[in-house]
Amino acid sequence: MSTRVRSYSKINLGLRIGPPRPDGFHSLSTLYQTLALHDFVTVTASPAPETTITLESNHPGVPTDSSNTAWKIVEKALTSLKMCAKVHIRIQKDLPVQGGMGAGSANAAAALIGLEKELNKELISKERMAIAAEVGSDVPLFLVGGTSLGEDRGQIATPYPDLPPTPCVIAVPSVGVSTPAAFREWDRRIAEQQASGPGKPGQSALTGGVEIDRIKELSRVYASISHEIRPSMTGTSGIPPQGDLARDLLPALVRTGILTNDFQEVAFVQHPSLRDILHALLGKDQVSADQQAITAMLSGSGSSLYGLYRNEDEANAAAQRVQQQGTRAIVTKTLPRSQYWSNMFAGPEQA
Ligand code: C5P
């Protein structure tokens, strides 16, 4: 038997970078949001005298050896379960590989979920999260789903009151961005600004990135807005808010100005064409104010960008604007936690 798992993607509804840490990572704070757009990860596994792992993918860019995140997590999970197994992983790649959507991390989480189902064994929750965090900072969020707050180096994912399903356009630029390189460039720019002294004319908002207060602001504002809109939403029950209350949450967050991504400061300087794509997603000067994106920005360290819209027609129109500029655009929607988990397992592949 095989288990076929939908490996959903994510966007970052804002991301703030803190100072580099002695372990080489950066403190950060971000709001993760899962999307309906997904790859498929199929796991076939059975107990065996010794462990053998094989991996295949329809995409030539996906590594098929132990450097693949899905392979790594399966190895770690088997060690934790004190089991040996023959495991085959098949990754059907439909998501863009340019980065920013957590595709590789999602594949790892899906492989773990598939492995547990195949072997009919579950790791204890704390152990699953620890293994996921070892494989990558973005893996644990996919064991939570929906809207979640990412803290520390991004690996501590806490479920947050869910946004309602919201039409979303993903723009897939042809340029790729390396996450470690983006963090290094961020540090270089911070150091440069600090050397030029505080408060000098022309100084951008970058220096604020080193202030821990600024990192905490995202969670503080989200908690207070969701509390204002519906007091019971501040818990972590995972129950999505309903109706008008839910529809108010995203616009209210946008009005606070907290939904920004620090990586834009780096990415837009290195790849100026990304700014034009953002402009097309937003639709400013192109369509009336009520048809523009509720918000649009770079996702993670890029290069993918996204826009969120009031309805599907506006999302389709935005996708057309992006495509007219020669950039691939994909229309999807945000995926609340309940749907994330209820649609996780897919039937067998049709021949
Ligand atoms: O955790 P992950 O494997 O995704 O991180 C890849 C690289 O990105 C790290 O080795 C580090 O250079 C950088 N990174 C960081 N701070 C974070 C997350 C990632 O500096 N919070």
Short mmCIF file of C-alpha atoms and ligand atoms in Angstrom, two decimals:
data_model
loop_
_atom_site.label_atom_id
_atom_site.label_comp_id
_atom_site.label_asym_id
_atom_site.label_seq_id
_atom_site.Cartn_x
_atom_site.Cartn_y
_atom_site.Cartn_z
CA MET A 1 0.00 0.00 0.00
CA SER A 2 0.98 3.64 -0.43
CA THR A 3 -0.08 6.84 1.29
CA ARG A 4 -0.50 9.91 -0.90
CA VAL A 5 -0.31 13.20 1.01
CA ARG A 6 -1.09 16.72 -0.18
CA SER A 7 2.01 18.78 0.53
CA TYR A 8 0.53 22.27 0.82
CA SER A 9 2.49 25.51 0.43
CA LYS A 10 2.69 28.64 2.59
CA ILE A 11 3.13 32.37 2.38
CA ASN A 12 4.41 34.75 5.05
CA LEU A 13 1.88 37.42 6.03
CA GLY A 14 4.71 39.65 7.17
CA LEU A 15 8.20 38.78 8.36
CA ARG A 16 10.58 40.62 10.67
CA ILE A 17 14.23 39.72 10.97
CA GLY A 18 16.19 40.13 14.18
CA PRO A 19 19.91 40.01 14.89
CA PRO A 20 22.10 37.06 13.91
CA ARG A 21 22.63 34.54 16.72
CA PRO A 22 25.73 32.61 17.76
CA ASP A 23 24.27 29.45 16.17
CA GLY A 24 24.26 31.13 12.74
CA PHE A 25 20.49 31.59 12.58
CA HIS A 26 18.50 34.81 12.97
CA SER A 27 15.71 35.50 15.43
CA LEU A 28 12.59 36.28 13.52
CA SER A 29 8.88 36.66 13.80
CA THR A 30 6.44 35.88 11.03
CA LEU A 31 2.83 34.96 10.39
CA TYR A 32 2.67 31.80 8.32
CA GLN A 33 -0.40 31.07 6.23
CA THR A 34 -0.94 27.76 4.43
CA LEU A 35 -2.30 27.76 0.87
CA ALA A 36 -4.41 25.28 -1.09
CA LEU A 37 -1.67 25.02 -3.75
CA HIS A 38 0.23 21.76 -3.24
CA ASP A 39 2.62 19.05 -4.38
CA PHE A 40 1.85 15.38 -3.76
CA VAL A 41 4.16 13.21 -1.66
CA THR A 42 3.52 9.46 -1.84
CA VAL A 43 5.14 7.26 0.79
CA THR A 44 5.35 3.46 0.57
CA ALA A 45 6.83 1.90 3.70
CA SER A 46 7.04 -1.44 5.48
CA PRO A 47 9.14 -2.74 8.37
CA ALA A 48 12.39 -4.38 7.20
CA PRO A 49 15.55 -5.87 8.78
CA GLU A 50 17.45 -2.76 7.76
CA THR A 51 16.48 0.68 6.52
CA THR A 52 16.59 1.49 2.82
CA ILE A 53 15.24 4.76 1.45
CA THR A 54 14.66 5.58 -2.22
CA LEU A 55 13.22 8.77 -3.67
CA GLU A 56 11.95 9.80 -7.09
CA SER A 57 10.39 12.94 -8.50
CA ASN A 58 8.85 14.13 -11.75
CA HIS A 59 10.94 17.34 -11.41
CA PRO A 60 14.61 17.17 -12.45
CA GLY A 61 15.53 19.91 -9.90
CA VAL A 62 14.49 17.81 -6.90
CA PRO A 63 17.44 15.97 -5.28
CA THR A 64 16.80 12.23 -5.07
CA ASP A 65 19.42 11.46 -2.40
CA SER A 66 19.93 12.01 1.35
CA SER A 67 20.14 15.79 0.80
CA ASN A 68 16.38 15.87 0.17
CA THR A 69 14.41 17.18 3.20
CA ALA A 70 11.84 14.35 2.83
CA TRP A 71 14.62 11.73 2.94
CA LYS A 72 16.23 13.43 5.98
CA ILE A 73 13.01 13.49 8.00
CA VAL A 74 12.21 9.84 7.23
CA GLU A 75 15.70 8.84 8.44
CA LYS A 76 15.30 10.83 11.66
CA ALA A 77 11.77 9.57 12.30
CA LEU A 78 12.83 5.92 11.90
CA THR A 79 15.70 6.47 14.34
CA SER A 80 13.29 8.04 16.85
CA LEU A 81 10.78 5.23 16.38
CA LYS A 82 13.67 2.73 16.80
CA MET A 83 12.50 1.01 13.62
CA CYS A 84 14.01 -0.12 10.33
CA ALA A 85 11.90 0.09 7.20
CA LYS A 86 12.02 -0.07 3.43
CA VAL A 87 10.74 3.34 2.34
CA HIS A 88 10.02 4.77 -1.08
CA ILE A 89 9.13 8.46 -1.46
CA ARG A 90 7.67 9.90 -4.65
CA ILE A 91 7.44 13.69 -4.96
CA GLN A 92 5.08 14.98 -7.62
CA LYS A 93 6.26 18.57 -7.90
CA ASP A 94 3.67 21.12 -8.97
CA LEU A 95 4.78 24.02 -6.76
CA PRO A 96 7.34 26.53 -7.99
CA VAL A 97 10.87 25.66 -6.85
CA GLN A 98 12.06 29.31 -6.86
CA GLY A 99 11.55 29.62 -3.12
CA GLY A 100 9.47 31.51 -0.61
CA MET A 101 6.59 29.03 -0.51
CA GLY A 102 8.14 26.42 1.76
CA ALA A 103 7.83 23.72 -0.87
CA GLY A 104 10.85 21.66 0.26
CA SER A 105 9.85 22.01 3.92
CA ALA A 106 6.26 21.01 3.17
CA ASN A 107 7.52 17.92 1.33
CA ALA A 108 9.38 16.90 4.50
CA ALA A 109 6.30 17.35 6.71
CA ALA A 110 4.18 15.40 4.20
CA ALA A 111 6.75 12.58 4.09
CA LEU A 112 6.66 12.34 7.90
CA ILE A 113 2.85 12.25 7.94
CA GLY A 114 2.87 9.63 5.18
CA LEU A 115 5.48 7.51 6.96
CA GLU A 116 3.55 7.51 10.23
CA LYS A 117 0.38 6.44 8.42
CA GLU A 118 2.16 3.69 6.47
CA LEU A 119 3.82 2.23 9.57
CA ASN A 120 0.78 2.86 11.74
CA LYS A 121 3.07 4.50 14.32
CA GLU A 122 3.07 8.06 15.59
CA LEU A 123 5.88 10.01 17.15
CA ILE A 124 4.91 11.95 20.25
CA SER A 125 4.04 15.52 19.33
CA LYS A 126 7.11 17.10 20.95
CA GLU A 127 9.42 14.70 19.16
CA ARG A 128 7.75 15.29 15.77
CA MET A 129 8.22 19.03 16.18
CA ALA A 130 11.87 18.60 17.25
CA ILE A 131 12.67 16.39 14.25
CA ALA A 132 10.84 18.79 11.92
CA ALA A 133 12.82 21.76 13.31
CA GLU A 134 16.12 19.89 12.80
CA VAL A 135 15.30 19.39 9.12
CA GLY A 136 14.42 23.06 8.55
CA SER A 137 13.06 26.17 10.26
CA ASP A 138 9.97 26.11 8.01
CA VAL A 139 9.04 22.46 8.52
CA PRO A 140 7.12 22.65 11.86
CA LEU A 141 4.58 25.15 10.50
CA PHE A 142 3.37 22.37 8.20
CA LEU A 143 2.62 20.22 11.25
CA VAL A 144 0.32 23.04 12.47
CA GLY A 145 -1.37 24.40 9.31
CA GLY A 146 -3.67 27.40 8.85
CA THR A 147 -2.48 30.75 10.22
CA SER A 148 0.37 30.36 12.68
CA LEU A 149 2.95 32.55 14.35
CA GLY A 150 6.58 31.62 13.70
CA GLU A 151 9.10 32.61 16.37
CA ASP A 152 12.69 32.01 17.47
CA ARG A 153 14.34 31.00 14.16
CA GLY A 154 10.87 30.39 12.66
CA GLN A 155 10.61 26.78 13.89
CA ILE A 156 8.35 27.49 16.87
CA ALA A 157 4.95 27.54 15.16
CA THR A 158 1.93 28.41 17.29
CA PRO A 159 -1.61 28.07 15.88
CA TYR A 160 -3.32 31.45 15.55
CA PRO A 161 -6.90 32.47 14.81
CA ASP A 162 -7.37 31.51 11.16
CA LEU A 163 -7.96 33.92 8.34
CA PRO A 164 -10.99 32.87 6.27
CA PRO A 165 -10.23 31.26 2.86
CA THR A 166 -9.01 34.23 0.84
CA PRO A 167 -8.26 34.31 -2.93
CA CYS A 168 -4.52 34.50 -3.48
CA VAL A 169 -2.26 35.01 -6.50
CA ILE A 170 1.29 33.68 -6.48
CA ALA A 171 3.73 35.32 -8.88
CA VAL A 172 6.67 33.13 -9.81
CA PRO A 173 9.58 35.25 -11.06
CA SER A 174 12.27 33.57 -13.14
CA VAL A 175 15.02 34.60 -10.66
CA GLY A 176 15.76 32.35 -7.68
CA VAL A 177 16.78 33.56 -4.21
CA SER A 178 18.99 31.64 -1.77
CA THR A 179 17.71 32.00 1.82
CA PRO A 180 21.16 31.95 3.52
CA ALA A 181 22.42 34.51 0.98
CA ALA A 182 19.39 36.75 1.64
CA PHE A 183 20.08 36.64 5.41
CA ARG A 184 23.78 37.44 4.77
CA GLU A 185 22.83 40.40 2.59
CA TRP A 186 20.42 41.63 5.30
CA ASP A 187 23.27 41.51 7.86
CA ARG A 188 25.62 43.31 5.49
CA ARG A 189 23.11 46.12 4.97
CA ILE A 190 22.44 46.45 8.71
CA ALA A 191 26.19 46.64 9.41
CA GLU A 192 26.59 49.25 6.68
CA GLN A 193 23.80 51.38 8.15
CA GLN A 194 25.12 51.09 11.66
CA ALA A 195 28.56 52.15 10.47
CA SER A 196 27.05 55.25 8.85
CA GLY A 197 25.59 56.22 12.26
CA PRO A 198 22.03 56.47 13.52
CA GLY A 199 19.57 59.06 12.32
CA LYS A 200 21.53 60.11 9.25
CA PRO A 201 19.55 61.43 6.30
CA GLY A 202 18.57 58.73 3.84
CA GLN A 203 18.55 56.02 6.47
CA SER A 204 15.90 53.41 5.76
CA ALA A 205 13.80 51.39 8.19
CA LEU A 206 16.40 48.61 8.12
CA THR A 207 18.07 49.47 11.42
CA GLY A 208 14.80 48.78 13.21
CA GLY A 209 15.30 45.13 12.27
CA VAL A 210 17.70 44.58 15.14
CA GLU A 211 15.24 45.67 17.81
CA ILE A 212 13.61 42.81 19.63
CA ASP A 213 10.53 44.97 20.30
CA ARG A 214 9.92 45.20 16.61
CA ILE A 215 10.06 41.41 16.36
CA LYS A 216 7.44 41.03 19.08
CA GLU A 217 5.13 43.64 17.54
CA LEU A 218 3.70 41.27 14.94
CA SER A 219 2.29 38.85 17.52
CA ARG A 220 1.16 41.64 19.85
CA VAL A 221 -0.80 43.46 17.15
CA TYR A 222 -2.29 40.26 15.69
CA ALA A 223 -3.46 39.16 19.14
CA SER A 224 -5.02 42.52 19.93
CA ILE A 225 -6.74 42.89 16.53
CA SER A 226 -8.17 39.38 16.58
CA HIS A 227 -9.32 40.01 20.17
CA GLU A 228 -10.98 43.29 19.17
CA ILE A 229 -12.76 41.63 16.26
CA ARG A 230 -13.92 38.61 18.19
CA PRO A 231 -12.79 38.16 21.78
CA SER A 232 -12.98 34.35 21.66
CA MET A 233 -10.57 34.24 18.72
CA THR A 234 -7.54 34.88 20.90
CA GLY A 235 -7.45 31.26 22.02
CA THR A 236 -5.68 28.66 19.93
CA SER A 237 -8.75 26.48 19.42
CA GLY A 238 -8.26 26.50 15.67
CA ILE A 239 -11.93 27.33 15.10
CA PRO A 240 -12.02 29.74 12.19
CA PRO A 241 -13.95 32.94 12.83
CA GLN A 242 -17.13 33.20 10.79
CA GLY A 243 -18.79 35.75 8.47
CA ASP A 244 -18.14 39.48 8.67
CA LEU A 245 -15.90 39.11 11.69
CA ALA A 246 -13.52 36.89 9.77
CA ARG A 247 -13.60 39.12 6.69
CA ASP A 248 -12.58 42.08 8.86
CA LEU A 249 -9.46 40.42 10.23
CA LEU A 250 -7.14 40.76 7.23
CA PRO A 251 -8.10 44.38 6.32
CA ALA A 252 -7.73 45.32 10.00
CA LEU A 253 -4.24 43.78 10.09
CA VAL A 254 -3.27 45.56 6.87
CA ARG A 255 -4.41 48.91 8.32
CA THR A 256 -1.99 48.52 11.23
CA GLY A 257 0.92 48.44 8.78
CA ILE A 258 2.49 45.38 10.47
CA LEU A 259 2.17 43.11 7.46
CA THR A 260 5.50 43.86 5.81
CA ASN A 261 8.41 41.61 4.90
CA ASP A 262 11.94 42.75 5.82
CA PHE A 263 13.39 40.61 3.02
CA GLN A 264 11.88 43.00 0.47
CA GLU A 265 14.60 45.51 1.42
CA VAL A 266 17.16 43.00 0.19
CA ALA A 267 15.31 41.30 -2.67
CA PHE A 268 14.07 44.48 -4.38
CA VAL A 269 17.58 45.97 -4.44
CA GLN A 270 19.14 42.79 -5.83
CA HIS A 271 16.31 42.13 -8.32
CA PRO A 272 14.55 45.42 -9.20
CA SER A 273 12.14 43.57 -11.54
CA LEU A 274 10.41 42.13 -8.44
CA ARG A 275 9.10 45.59 -7.63
CA ASP A 276 7.26 45.70 -10.97
CA ILE A 277 5.67 42.33 -10.22
CA LEU A 278 4.56 43.61 -6.81
CA HIS A 279 3.05 46.64 -8.53
CA ALA A 280 1.04 44.38 -10.89
CA LEU A 281 -0.18 42.27 -7.95
CA LEU A 282 -1.28 45.37 -6.05
CA GLY A 283 -3.03 46.90 -9.08
CA LYS A 284 -2.48 50.48 -7.91
CA ASP A 285 -3.06 53.00 -10.76
CA GLN A 286 -4.48 50.09 -12.76
CA VAL A 287 -7.84 49.24 -11.17
CA SER A 288 -10.19 51.02 -8.78
CA ALA A 289 -9.28 50.99 -5.09
CA ASP A 290 -11.89 48.37 -4.18
CA GLN A 291 -10.45 45.95 -6.80
CA GLN A 292 -6.84 46.27 -5.68
CA ALA A 293 -5.09 43.66 -3.56
CA ILE A 294 -5.91 43.72 0.16
CA THR A 295 -2.17 43.25 0.57
CA ALA A 296 0.72 42.01 -1.57
CA MET A 297 4.36 41.30 -0.78
CA LEU A 298 7.35 38.99 -1.12
CA SER A 299 6.86 35.58 0.50
CA GLY A 300 9.66 34.44 2.83
CA SER A 301 13.05 35.33 1.32
CA GLY A 302 11.47 35.17 -2.17
CA SER A 303 11.54 35.10 -5.00
CA SER A 304 7.81 34.24 -4.99
CA LEU A 305 5.43 37.14 -4.31
CA TYR A 306 1.75 36.99 -3.46
CA GLY A 307 -1.36 39.14 -3.41
CA LEU A 308 -4.58 38.56 -1.45
CA TYR A 309 -7.94 39.65 -2.90
CA ARG A 310 -11.55 40.21 -1.90
CA ASN A 311 -12.91 37.79 -4.51
CA GLU A 312 -11.85 35.38 -7.25
CA ASP A 313 -12.56 37.82 -10.10
CA GLU A 314 -10.11 40.31 -8.66
CA ALA A 315 -7.54 37.54 -8.13
CA ASN A 316 -7.95 36.39 -11.77
CA ALA A 317 -7.56 39.98 -13.00
CA ALA A 318 -4.38 40.38 -10.93
CA ALA A 319 -2.98 37.10 -12.31
CA GLN A 320 -3.58 38.46 -15.82
CA ARG A 321 -1.74 41.69 -15.01
CA VAL A 322 1.26 39.68 -13.77
CA GLN A 323 1.20 37.37 -16.80
CA GLN A 324 1.03 40.33 -19.18
CA GLN A 325 4.41 41.36 -17.75
CA GLY A 326 5.77 37.95 -18.72
CA THR A 327 5.76 36.41 -15.22
CA ARG A 328 4.02 33.16 -14.32
CA ALA A 329 1.04 33.62 -11.98
CA ILE A 330 -1.00 30.99 -10.13
CA VAL A 331 -4.42 31.58 -8.56
CA THR A 332 -5.12 29.73 -5.31
CA LYS A 333 -6.61 30.49 -1.88
CA THR A 334 -5.53 30.48 1.74
CA LEU A 335 -6.22 27.24 3.56
CA PRO A 336 -7.54 27.37 7.15
CA ARG A 337 -6.31 24.77 9.64
CA SER A 338 -9.45 22.60 9.62
CA GLN A 339 -9.36 22.26 5.81
CA TYR A 340 -5.59 21.74 5.87
CA TRP A 341 -5.99 18.62 7.98
CA SER A 342 -9.27 17.29 6.57
CA ASN A 343 -7.94 17.36 2.96
CA MET A 344 -4.41 16.15 3.74
CA PHE A 345 -4.76 12.56 2.50
CA ALA A 346 -5.42 12.08 -1.20
CA GLY A 347 -6.75 8.99 -2.96
CA PRO A 348 -4.44 6.90 -5.16
CA GLU A 349 -3.13 8.50 -8.32
CA GLN A 350 -5.40 7.99 -11.36
CA ALA A 351 -3.75 5.88 -14.05
O1 C5P B 1 16.39 26.23 8.76
P1 C5P B 1 16.72 26.26 7.31
O2 C5P B 1 17.45 25.04 6.84
O3 C5P B 1 15.57 26.59 6.44
O4 C5P B 1 17.73 27.47 7.14
C1 C5P B 1 18.57 27.59 6.02
C2 C5P B 1 19.60 28.68 6.29
O5 C5P B 1 18.95 29.97 6.34
C3 C5P B 1 20.33 28.57 7.62
O6 C5P B 1 21.46 27.75 7.53
C4 C5P B 1 20.71 30.01 7.90
O7 C5P B 1 21.83 30.39 7.15
C5 C5P B 1 19.52 30.78 7.33
N1 C5P B 1 18.53 31.08 8.36
C6 C5P B 1 18.78 32.08 9.30
N2 C5P B 1 17.86 32.37 10.25
C7 C5P B 1 16.67 31.72 10.30
C8 C5P B 1 16.37 30.72 9.36
C9 C5P B 1 17.31 30.43 8.40
O8 C5P B 1 19.85 32.70 9.26
N3 C5P B 1 15.79 32.06 11.23
#
